[in-house]
Amino acid sequence: MPKVHPRRIVALCTLSLIGLCVFRVANAQRSAIDTYAITNARIVTVSGPVVERGTIVIRNGLIAAAGANVSTPPDARIIDGAGLTVYPGLIDAYTNLALPDAAPGPQPGGGPAAFLVTAPARPSGGPNSTQPVGLQPEVMVEDVIRSSGAELESSRSIGITTALTVPRSGIWMGQSALINLSGETPQQMIIRSPVAMHVGFTPLRGTYPGSLMGVFATLRQMMLDAQRYRDSMQVYERNPRGIRRPDTDRSLAALVPVVDGRMPVVMLANSEREISRALDLAAEFKLKLIVAGGREADRVADRLAKQNVPVLLSLNLPRRTTAALPEADPEPLRVLRERVAAQQTAGKLVRAGVRFAFQSGSLSNMSDLMLNASRAIENGLTPADAVRAFTVWPAEILGVSNQLGTIEAGKIANLTVTRGDIFDRNSRVAHVFIDGRPIDLRSAAPERPAGAARTSLAGSWTLAINLGQGERGATLTLQQEGDRLTGSIAGVLGSGEISNASATPSGGLRFTVPLNIEGQTKEATFAGILSGDEIRGEVTVVGMTSGSFTATRARPN
């Protein structure tokens, strides 16, 4: 064995000591960065009683300890919480956060046909699917989320730390992901993916299914096909010899966990009729159903409770869309009742034993979220249940209650810290922690860049409907939630609530409504595009020649 010179031994030992010191210093710095203590704060744990004066210790992205008698570690960065209240990080249970902007819709001036005839085609280079766009359940949000954007800052500024991000459109819309609203990469943001399969009831444009009846026929057929696909694959996998190999089908394979009851399916449904249809479909196929939207969920609360179906309840409440001028006509009593009823839905669901979680419902101004939650509190919801609807209840419904929703040791350190009660109109968010790191809170940025604001269709419209028998008048009242519409129509052809309604950022709209035509009630589909203060488009009624309509925005006198 060769001799090692003593000087070389000394040099090696010195380098080792230096390396050890650097390692220890780096560890100490990392520990200081990753360890925080919020002291002297009021702590709303949700899992237990409120701690009026306590400490929360955060280490390595997790809650290390929380309570009245918790000691502050010597390596922690201390935040004095005197006068502050700490809540579990708020969860927005149904959003499009972190998704790329939607493809631009038809431009005004292109005529109604530019909005109507937009059959989704299989994109070249897209997923190897057997189905057209809008009927591809294999689409996954996690493949397209991004880690920055003004909409993320707007949500964080009001205390949202986590969101369920959902595909933007379609019938089989695809699979959602639960994300934290901060991270250097999309992968760092993802808490769970996939969370659920998502379904919408809006017909496709320019292709089958182009009607509500076709939508439900397609949903049923694809689930039946998925059951057969599952069975044939199981037979082949048990003994492939002598059996023709089944063709691989990504769309049907994605539906197998749904029809097996292993993956929840979230159906976007606001009206009583839509929710009832969703419940019927879930019972028929034994689906693990969650209803999103749920504006009239209280009307079917008994069925929801009996079938143990939770609701992701929108806080995009209907509101007055025109200025309350002294000379303006008073709003119809029905509209006023709907506005009050929407504020009472949350309290009624609690009393009926229906689980629910709050979601923003594509609010154009996120600062209205807590204001609308306060209105629900004023109309029968307790403040404690309002907190649960933003924290532990969405965590339970979305299957992450072992990670989020309460302030307990071992859970992800997502925290919302406020000065004042979170639902007090004068309170403000002082700090937000996501994955154990403080977030730089900036003033809420606009949801859309200047010059790209969404065209609003909300308000009252005077309709002229032509189905080949002369023009018939009606009044159309619309409320808008992002790209979704609700409202009603009343006139000589009858009155009713619109359904399966949607809008594009540039002012296109589509909805169905029952009309009394030739003594029979038939579903009519309206589709058109806004230009100035006028909408022009086409009316389609099954079994009849297509007609046309114009709608003029009503202005106060």
Coordinates of C-alpha atoms in Angstrom, one line a residue:
M1 CA 0.0 0.0 0.0
P2 CA 1.6 3.4 -1.0
K3 CA 2.4 5.9 1.7
V4 CA 0.3 9.1 2.0
H5 CA 2.3 12.2 2.7
P6 CA 1.3 13.8 6.1
R7 CA 0.7 17.2 4.4
R8 CA -1.8 15.6 2.1
I9 CA -3.6 14.1 5.0
V10 CA -3.8 17.5 6.7
A11 CA -5.1 19.1 3.5
L12 CA -7.8 16.4 3.1
C13 CA -8.9 16.8 6.7
T14 CA -9.0 20.6 6.3
L15 CA -11.2 20.3 3.1
S16 CA -13.5 17.9 4.9
L17 CA -13.9 20.3 7.8
I18 CA -14.6 23.2 5.5
G19 CA -17.2 21.1 3.6
L20 CA -18.8 20.1 6.8
C21 CA -19.0 23.7 7.9
V22 CA -20.5 24.8 4.6
F23 CA -23.0 22.0 4.8
R24 CA -24.1 23.0 8.3
V25 CA -24.3 26.6 7.4
A26 CA -26.4 25.8 4.3
N27 CA -28.7 23.6 6.4
A28 CA -29.0 26.3 9.0
Q29 CA -29.9 28.8 6.3
R30 CA -32.4 26.4 4.7
S31 CA -33.9 25.7 8.1
A32 CA -34.3 29.4 8.7
I33 CA -35.9 29.9 5.3
D34 CA -38.3 27.0 5.7
T35 CA -39.3 27.6 9.4
Y36 CA -41.7 30.2 10.5
A37 CA -43.7 30.9 13.7
I38 CA -46.8 33.0 13.8
T39 CA -47.2 34.0 17.4
N40 CA -49.9 35.7 19.6
A41 CA -52.5 35.1 16.9
R42 CA -56.1 34.1 17.0
I43 CA -56.3 30.6 15.4
V44 CA -59.4 29.2 13.7
T45 CA -58.4 25.6 13.5
V46 CA -61.8 24.4 12.1
S47 CA -60.9 20.9 13.5
G48 CA -61.4 22.1 17.1
P49 CA -62.2 25.2 19.2
V50 CA -60.8 28.6 18.3
V51 CA -57.5 29.3 20.0
E52 CA -57.8 33.0 21.1
R53 CA -54.0 33.4 21.5
G54 CA -51.6 30.9 20.2
T55 CA -48.7 30.0 18.0
I56 CA -48.4 28.1 14.7
V57 CA -45.0 26.7 13.7
I58 CA -44.3 25.9 10.0
R59 CA -41.4 23.7 9.0
N60 CA -40.5 22.3 5.6
G61 CA -43.9 23.2 4.1
L62 CA -45.9 21.6 6.8
I63 CA -47.7 22.6 10.0
A64 CA -45.3 21.4 12.7
A65 CA -47.4 22.5 15.7
A66 CA -50.4 24.8 16.5
G67 CA -52.0 25.7 19.8
A68 CA -52.0 27.9 22.8
N69 CA -48.9 26.4 24.5
V70 CA -46.6 25.9 21.5
S71 CA -43.0 26.9 21.9
T72 CA -41.3 29.0 19.3
P73 CA -38.3 27.2 17.7
P74 CA -35.0 29.2 17.9
D75 CA -34.4 28.9 14.2
A76 CA -37.9 30.2 13.2
R77 CA -38.6 33.5 11.5
I78 CA -41.2 35.1 13.8
I79 CA -44.4 36.9 12.6
D80 CA -46.1 38.7 15.4
G81 CA -49.8 37.8 15.0
A82 CA -51.2 40.2 17.5
G83 CA -54.5 41.5 16.1
L84 CA -54.5 38.8 13.4
T85 CA -56.6 35.8 12.8
V86 CA -55.3 32.7 11.1
Y87 CA -57.5 30.4 9.0
P88 CA -56.8 27.3 7.0
G89 CA -56.0 28.3 3.4
L90 CA -59.2 29.0 1.5
I91 CA -60.2 26.5 -1.3
D92 CA -62.0 27.7 -4.4
A93 CA -63.8 24.5 -5.4
Y94 CA -64.5 25.1 -9.2
T95 CA -62.3 27.4 -11.4
N96 CA -60.4 27.7 -14.6
L97 CA -57.4 29.1 -12.7
A98 CA -53.9 28.5 -14.2
L99 CA -55.3 27.4 -17.6
P100 CA -54.2 29.1 -20.8
D101 CA -56.6 31.7 -22.1
A102 CA -59.6 30.4 -24.0
A103 CA -59.3 30.4 -27.8
P104 CA -60.8 33.6 -29.2
G105 CA -64.4 33.3 -30.3
P106 CA -65.9 34.6 -33.6
Q107 CA -65.3 38.3 -34.1
P108 CA -68.2 40.7 -34.2
G109 CA -69.3 41.5 -37.8
G110 CA -68.9 38.0 -39.0
G111 CA -72.6 37.4 -38.8
P112 CA -74.5 34.8 -36.7
A113 CA -73.2 31.9 -38.9
A114 CA -69.7 32.7 -37.6
F115 CA -70.9 31.8 -34.1
L116 CA -73.2 29.0 -35.1
V117 CA -71.2 26.9 -37.4
T118 CA -68.2 26.0 -35.4
A119 CA -68.1 22.3 -35.4
P120 CA -65.2 21.1 -33.3
A121 CA -62.8 19.1 -35.4
R122 CA -60.1 16.7 -34.3
P123 CA -57.1 18.8 -33.9
S124 CA -54.1 17.8 -36.0
G125 CA -51.4 16.6 -33.7
G126 CA -53.9 16.5 -30.8
P127 CA -54.8 13.5 -28.6
N128 CA -55.2 10.2 -30.4
S129 CA -58.9 10.1 -29.6
T130 CA -61.8 8.4 -31.3
Q131 CA -64.1 11.3 -30.3
P132 CA -64.3 15.0 -31.4
V133 CA -63.3 17.9 -29.2
G134 CA -65.9 18.3 -26.5
L135 CA -66.3 14.5 -26.1
Q136 CA -62.8 13.6 -25.0
P137 CA -62.9 12.5 -21.3
E138 CA -59.2 11.7 -21.5
V139 CA -58.2 15.4 -21.6
M140 CA -56.3 16.2 -18.3
V141 CA -55.9 19.7 -16.9
E142 CA -52.5 18.9 -15.4
D143 CA -51.1 18.8 -19.0
V144 CA -51.8 22.5 -19.6
I145 CA -51.7 24.4 -16.3
R146 CA -49.3 27.3 -16.0
S147 CA -47.6 28.6 -12.8
S148 CA -48.1 32.3 -13.3
G149 CA -50.8 34.8 -14.2
A150 CA -52.7 37.8 -13.0
E151 CA -55.8 35.7 -12.1
L152 CA -53.6 33.7 -9.6
E153 CA -52.6 36.9 -7.9
S154 CA -56.2 38.1 -7.8
S155 CA -57.3 34.9 -6.0
R156 CA -54.3 34.9 -3.6
S157 CA -55.0 38.5 -2.7
I158 CA -58.4 37.6 -1.1
G159 CA -56.9 34.5 0.7
I160 CA -57.4 31.7 -1.8
T161 CA -54.5 29.3 -1.6
T162 CA -55.9 26.2 -3.4
A163 CA -58.3 25.7 -6.3
L164 CA -59.9 22.9 -8.3
T165 CA -59.0 23.7 -11.9
V166 CA -61.5 22.4 -14.4
P167 CA -61.4 22.1 -18.3
R168 CA -63.2 25.1 -19.8
S169 CA -65.9 23.5 -22.0
G170 CA -67.3 20.5 -23.6
I171 CA -69.8 17.7 -22.7
W172 CA -67.2 15.2 -21.5
M173 CA -65.0 18.1 -20.5
G174 CA -62.1 16.1 -19.1
Q175 CA -60.4 15.6 -15.8
S176 CA -59.6 18.3 -13.2
A177 CA -56.6 18.9 -10.9
L178 CA -56.4 20.4 -7.4
I179 CA -53.6 22.9 -7.3
N180 CA -51.9 25.2 -4.9
L181 CA -51.8 28.8 -6.3
S182 CA -48.1 29.1 -6.1
G183 CA -45.1 27.2 -7.4
E184 CA -42.1 27.6 -9.6
T185 CA -43.4 24.9 -11.9
P186 CA -46.9 23.4 -12.7
Q187 CA -45.7 20.1 -11.1
Q188 CA -45.0 21.9 -7.8
M189 CA -48.5 23.3 -7.8
I190 CA -50.4 20.0 -8.2
I191 CA -51.8 18.5 -5.0
R192 CA -53.9 15.8 -6.7
S193 CA -54.6 14.8 -10.3
P194 CA -56.9 13.7 -11.6
V195 CA -59.6 14.7 -9.0
A196 CA -62.8 14.1 -11.0
M197 CA -64.3 13.8 -14.4
H198 CA -66.3 16.8 -15.5
V199 CA -69.6 17.0 -17.6
G200 CA -71.4 19.9 -19.1
F201 CA -74.9 19.9 -20.7
T202 CA -74.3 22.5 -23.4
P203 CA -74.8 21.0 -26.9
L204 CA -71.9 21.1 -29.4
R205 CA -72.1 23.7 -32.2
G206 CA -72.4 22.5 -35.8
T207 CA -72.1 18.8 -35.0
Y208 CA -73.8 16.1 -33.1
P209 CA -74.9 16.3 -30.3
G210 CA -76.5 19.7 -31.1
S211 CA -79.5 19.5 -28.8
L212 CA -80.0 18.7 -25.1
M213 CA -81.7 15.4 -26.0
G214 CA -78.6 14.5 -28.0
V215 CA -76.3 15.5 -25.1
F216 CA -77.9 13.0 -22.8
A217 CA -78.1 10.3 -25.5
T218 CA -74.4 10.7 -26.0
L219 CA -73.6 10.6 -22.3
R220 CA -75.5 7.4 -21.9
Q221 CA -74.1 5.8 -25.0
M222 CA -70.5 6.5 -24.1
M223 CA -70.9 5.1 -20.6
L224 CA -72.5 2.0 -22.0
D225 CA -69.6 1.7 -24.5
A226 CA -67.2 2.2 -21.6
Q227 CA -68.8 -0.7 -19.7
R228 CA -68.5 -3.0 -22.7
Y229 CA -64.9 -1.8 -23.3
R230 CA -64.0 -2.6 -19.7
D231 CA -65.6 -6.1 -19.9
S232 CA -63.9 -7.0 -23.2
M233 CA -60.5 -5.8 -21.8
Q234 CA -60.9 -7.9 -18.7
V235 CA -61.8 -11.0 -20.7
Y236 CA -58.8 -10.5 -23.0
E237 CA -56.3 -9.8 -20.1
R238 CA -57.4 -13.0 -18.3
N239 CA -56.6 -15.2 -21.3
P240 CA -55.5 -13.5 -24.5
R241 CA -54.7 -16.6 -26.4
G242 CA -57.3 -17.3 -29.2
I243 CA -59.1 -14.0 -28.6
R244 CA -58.8 -11.0 -31.0
R245 CA -57.1 -8.1 -29.2
P246 CA -59.6 -5.3 -28.6
D247 CA -58.8 -1.9 -30.1
T248 CA -57.4 0.6 -27.7
D249 CA -59.7 3.5 -27.0
R250 CA -58.4 6.3 -24.8
S251 CA -61.8 8.0 -24.5
L252 CA -63.6 4.9 -23.3
A253 CA -60.6 3.8 -21.1
A254 CA -60.8 7.2 -19.3
L255 CA -64.5 6.6 -18.5
V256 CA -63.9 3.1 -17.0
P257 CA -63.1 4.6 -13.5
V258 CA -66.3 6.7 -13.8
V259 CA -68.7 3.8 -14.6
D260 CA -66.9 1.7 -11.9
G261 CA -67.7 4.4 -9.3
R262 CA -64.0 4.9 -8.5
M263 CA -63.8 8.5 -10.0
P264 CA -66.3 11.2 -9.1
V265 CA -68.1 12.9 -11.9
V266 CA -68.9 16.6 -11.5
M267 CA -71.9 17.8 -13.5
L268 CA -72.4 21.5 -14.1
A269 CA -76.0 22.1 -13.3
N270 CA -77.7 25.3 -11.9
S271 CA -81.5 25.0 -12.5
E272 CA -83.7 22.6 -10.7
R273 CA -84.4 20.7 -14.0
E274 CA -80.6 20.4 -14.8
I275 CA -79.9 19.1 -11.3
S276 CA -82.7 16.6 -11.4
R277 CA -81.5 15.3 -14.8
A278 CA -78.0 14.9 -13.3
L279 CA -79.4 13.0 -10.3
D280 CA -81.4 10.7 -12.6
L281 CA -78.3 10.0 -14.8
A282 CA -76.2 9.3 -11.7
A283 CA -78.8 6.9 -10.3
E284 CA -79.1 5.1 -13.6
F285 CA -75.3 4.4 -13.9
K286 CA -74.5 4.4 -10.1
L287 CA -72.1 7.3 -10.6
K288 CA -70.3 9.1 -7.8
L289 CA -71.9 12.4 -8.5
I290 CA -71.0 16.0 -7.5
V291 CA -73.1 18.9 -8.7
A292 CA -71.3 22.2 -9.6
G293 CA -73.1 25.5 -9.8
G294 CA -76.2 24.5 -7.8
R295 CA -78.1 27.8 -7.8
E296 CA -81.4 26.1 -7.3
A297 CA -80.0 23.1 -5.4
D298 CA -82.2 23.9 -2.4
R299 CA -85.2 23.0 -4.4
V300 CA -84.0 19.4 -4.7
A301 CA -82.2 19.3 -1.4
D302 CA -84.1 16.2 -0.2
R303 CA -82.9 14.2 -3.3
L304 CA -79.3 15.5 -2.9
A305 CA -79.2 14.4 0.7
K306 CA -80.8 11.0 0.0
Q307 CA -78.3 10.2 -2.8
N308 CA -75.5 11.7 -0.7
V309 CA -74.6 14.1 -3.6
P310 CA -72.5 17.2 -2.5
V311 CA -72.7 20.5 -4.3
L312 CA -69.9 22.9 -5.3
L313 CA -72.0 26.0 -4.8
S314 CA -71.4 29.1 -6.9
L315 CA -71.0 32.4 -5.0
N316 CA -71.5 34.3 -8.3
L317 CA -74.9 35.6 -7.0
P318 CA -77.4 37.3 -9.3
R319 CA -77.3 41.0 -8.9
R320 CA -78.8 44.1 -10.5
T321 CA -77.2 44.7 -13.9
T322 CA -78.4 48.2 -14.5
A323 CA -78.2 51.4 -12.5
A324 CA -81.0 52.0 -10.1
L325 CA -82.1 55.3 -11.6
P326 CA -85.2 57.0 -10.2
E327 CA -86.8 57.1 -13.6
A328 CA -86.1 53.4 -14.4
D329 CA -88.8 50.8 -14.3
P330 CA -88.9 48.7 -11.1
E331 CA -87.4 45.2 -11.4
P332 CA -89.9 42.4 -11.8
L333 CA -90.9 40.7 -8.5
R334 CA -89.7 37.4 -9.8
V335 CA -86.2 38.8 -10.4
L336 CA -86.1 40.2 -6.9
R337 CA -87.2 36.9 -5.4
E338 CA -84.5 35.0 -7.4
R339 CA -81.9 37.3 -6.1
V340 CA -82.9 36.8 -2.4
A341 CA -83.4 33.0 -2.9
A342 CA -79.8 32.6 -4.3
Q343 CA -78.5 34.2 -1.0
Q344 CA -80.5 31.7 1.0
T345 CA -79.4 28.5 -0.8
A346 CA -76.3 27.8 1.4
G347 CA -78.2 28.0 4.6
K348 CA -81.0 25.7 3.3
L349 CA -78.5 23.1 2.1
V350 CA -76.9 23.0 5.6
R351 CA -80.3 22.5 7.2
A352 CA -81.2 19.8 4.7
G353 CA -78.0 17.9 5.5
V354 CA -76.5 18.4 2.0
R355 CA -72.7 18.7 1.9
F356 CA -71.4 21.7 -0.1
A357 CA -68.3 23.8 -0.8
F358 CA -68.1 27.4 -2.0
Q359 CA -66.7 28.2 -5.4
S360 CA -66.3 31.5 -7.2
G361 CA -68.3 30.7 -10.2
S362 CA -66.2 32.7 -12.7
L363 CA -66.7 36.0 -10.8
S364 CA -65.4 38.9 -12.9
N365 CA -64.3 40.7 -9.7
M366 CA -62.9 38.3 -7.1
S367 CA -63.2 40.9 -4.4
D368 CA -66.9 40.2 -4.5
L369 CA -66.4 36.6 -3.2
M370 CA -66.3 37.4 0.5
L371 CA -69.0 40.0 0.1
N372 CA -71.3 37.3 -1.4
A373 CA -70.4 34.9 1.4
S374 CA -71.4 37.6 3.9
R375 CA -74.7 37.8 2.1
A376 CA -75.2 34.1 2.6
I377 CA -74.4 34.5 6.3
E378 CA -77.0 37.3 6.5
N379 CA -79.5 34.9 5.0
G380 CA -79.3 31.9 7.3
L381 CA -75.7 30.5 7.0
T382 CA -73.7 30.5 10.2
P383 CA -70.2 32.1 10.1
A384 CA -68.7 28.9 11.3
D385 CA -70.3 26.9 8.4
A386 CA -69.2 29.6 6.0
V387 CA -65.6 29.0 7.1
R388 CA -66.1 25.2 6.7
A389 CA -67.5 25.8 3.2
F390 CA -64.2 27.3 2.2
T391 CA -61.9 24.9 4.0
V392 CA -62.7 21.5 5.5
W393 CA -65.8 20.7 3.4
P394 CA -64.2 21.2 0.0
A395 CA -61.2 19.2 1.3
E396 CA -63.5 16.3 2.2
I397 CA -65.5 16.5 -1.0
L398 CA -62.4 16.6 -3.2
G399 CA -60.7 13.8 -1.2
V400 CA -57.8 15.7 0.4
S401 CA -59.0 16.2 3.9
N402 CA -55.8 14.4 5.2
Q403 CA -53.7 17.2 3.6
L404 CA -55.8 20.4 3.7
G405 CA -58.8 22.1 5.3
T406 CA -57.9 22.4 9.0
I407 CA -54.9 23.7 11.0
E408 CA -53.4 20.5 12.4
A409 CA -49.8 19.2 12.7
G410 CA -48.7 17.3 9.7
K411 CA -51.0 19.0 7.1
I412 CA -49.8 21.2 4.3
A413 CA -49.0 24.7 5.6
N414 CA -51.6 26.6 3.6
L415 CA -52.8 29.5 5.7
T416 CA -54.8 32.7 5.3
V417 CA -54.1 35.4 7.8
T418 CA -56.5 38.3 8.1
R419 CA -56.7 41.5 10.1
G420 CA -60.3 41.2 11.4
D421 CA -62.9 38.5 10.8
I422 CA -62.6 37.1 7.3
F423 CA -66.2 37.9 6.4
D424 CA -66.1 41.4 7.8
R425 CA -66.4 44.0 5.0
N426 CA -63.6 46.0 6.6
S427 CA -61.1 43.2 7.1
R428 CA -58.1 42.6 4.9
V429 CA -55.8 39.7 4.1
A430 CA -52.4 40.4 5.8
H431 CA -50.5 37.2 4.9
V432 CA -50.9 34.1 2.8
F433 CA -48.8 31.0 3.2
I434 CA -48.8 28.3 0.5
D435 CA -46.8 25.1 0.9
G436 CA -45.2 26.8 4.0
R437 CA -43.9 29.8 2.2
P438 CA -45.2 33.4 2.5
I439 CA -46.7 34.8 -0.6
D440 CA -46.0 38.4 -1.8
L441 CA -49.5 39.8 -1.9
R442 CA -50.2 42.4 -4.6
S443 CA -53.3 44.4 -5.3
A444 CA -55.8 42.4 -7.3
A445 CA -54.9 42.6 -10.9
P446 CA -57.6 42.9 -13.5
E447 CA -59.0 39.6 -14.7
R448 CA -58.4 40.5 -18.3
P449 CA -55.8 42.9 -19.9
A450 CA -56.9 46.3 -21.0
G451 CA -58.7 46.2 -24.4
A452 CA -59.7 42.5 -23.9
A453 CA -62.6 42.8 -21.5
R454 CA -65.3 40.3 -21.7
T455 CA -68.4 41.5 -23.5
S456 CA -71.3 41.5 -21.1
L457 CA -74.7 40.0 -22.2
A458 CA -76.3 40.6 -18.8
G459 CA -79.4 42.7 -18.6
S460 CA -82.9 42.9 -20.2
W461 CA -83.4 42.4 -23.9
T462 CA -86.4 43.0 -26.2
L463 CA -86.8 39.9 -28.5
A464 CA -88.3 39.6 -31.9
I465 CA -88.7 36.0 -32.9
N466 CA -89.5 34.9 -36.4
L467 CA -90.4 31.2 -37.0
G468 CA -92.0 31.7 -40.4
Q469 CA -95.3 32.9 -39.0
G470 CA -94.5 36.6 -38.4
E471 CA -92.5 38.2 -35.6
R472 CA -93.4 37.4 -32.0
G473 CA -92.3 39.6 -29.2
A474 CA -90.7 38.6 -25.9
T475 CA -88.5 39.9 -23.1
L476 CA -85.2 38.1 -22.4
T477 CA -83.5 38.6 -19.0
L478 CA -79.9 37.4 -18.7
Q479 CA -77.4 37.0 -15.9
Q480 CA -73.8 36.3 -16.8
E481 CA -71.1 34.3 -14.9
G482 CA -68.0 34.3 -17.0
D483 CA -68.9 32.2 -20.1
R484 CA -72.1 30.8 -18.5
L485 CA -75.5 32.4 -18.7
T486 CA -78.7 32.1 -16.7
G487 CA -82.0 33.9 -17.2
S488 CA -85.6 33.7 -18.4
I489 CA -87.8 34.6 -21.3
A490 CA -91.4 35.8 -21.3
G491 CA -93.7 36.7 -24.2
V492 CA -96.6 35.6 -26.4
L493 CA -94.9 32.2 -27.0
G494 CA -94.8 31.5 -23.2
S495 CA -92.4 32.0 -20.5
G496 CA -89.7 29.8 -18.9
E497 CA -86.1 29.6 -17.6
I498 CA -83.3 29.3 -20.1
S499 CA -80.9 26.3 -19.8
N500 CA -77.7 24.9 -21.3
A501 CA -76.6 28.5 -21.8
S502 CA -73.1 29.7 -22.6
A503 CA -71.4 32.8 -23.9
T504 CA -68.1 33.6 -25.6
P505 CA -65.8 36.5 -24.6
S506 CA -66.7 38.3 -27.8
G507 CA -70.4 38.3 -27.3
G508 CA -71.7 35.1 -28.8
L509 CA -74.4 33.3 -26.9
R510 CA -76.4 30.0 -27.0
F511 CA -79.3 28.7 -24.9
T512 CA -82.4 26.5 -25.0
V513 CA -85.8 27.4 -23.7
P514 CA -89.3 25.9 -23.9
L515 CA -91.7 27.8 -26.2
N516 CA -95.4 27.3 -26.9
I517 CA -95.5 26.7 -30.6
E518 CA -98.7 25.7 -32.4
G519 CA -100.3 24.6 -29.1
Q520 CA -97.3 22.4 -28.1
T521 CA -94.4 23.0 -25.8
K522 CA -91.2 22.6 -27.7
E523 CA -87.5 23.3 -26.9
A524 CA -86.1 26.0 -29.0
T525 CA -82.3 26.7 -29.3
F526 CA -81.2 30.3 -29.7
A527 CA -77.7 31.0 -31.0
G528 CA -76.4 34.4 -32.1
I529 CA -73.8 37.1 -31.6
L530 CA -73.8 40.6 -30.2
S531 CA -72.9 43.7 -32.2
G532 CA -73.3 46.9 -30.4
D533 CA -76.6 46.7 -28.4
E534 CA -78.2 44.1 -30.7
I535 CA -78.0 40.3 -30.9
R536 CA -78.8 38.6 -34.2
G537 CA -79.0 34.9 -34.6
E538 CA -80.9 31.7 -35.4
V539 CA -83.7 29.8 -33.7
T540 CA -83.8 26.0 -34.1
V541 CA -86.8 23.9 -33.1
V542 CA -86.8 20.2 -33.7
G543 CA -89.1 19.2 -36.5
M544 CA -89.4 22.8 -37.8
T545 CA -87.6 25.0 -40.3
S546 CA -85.0 27.2 -38.6
G547 CA -86.0 30.8 -37.8
S548 CA -84.3 33.9 -36.8
F549 CA -84.3 36.4 -33.9
T550 CA -83.1 39.8 -33.0
A551 CA -82.6 41.1 -29.4
T552 CA -82.2 44.7 -28.5
R553 CA -80.8 45.8 -25.2
A554 CA -83.4 47.6 -23.1
R555 CA -82.2 51.0 -21.8
P556 CA -83.6 52.9 -18.8
N557 CA -85.9 55.7 -19.9

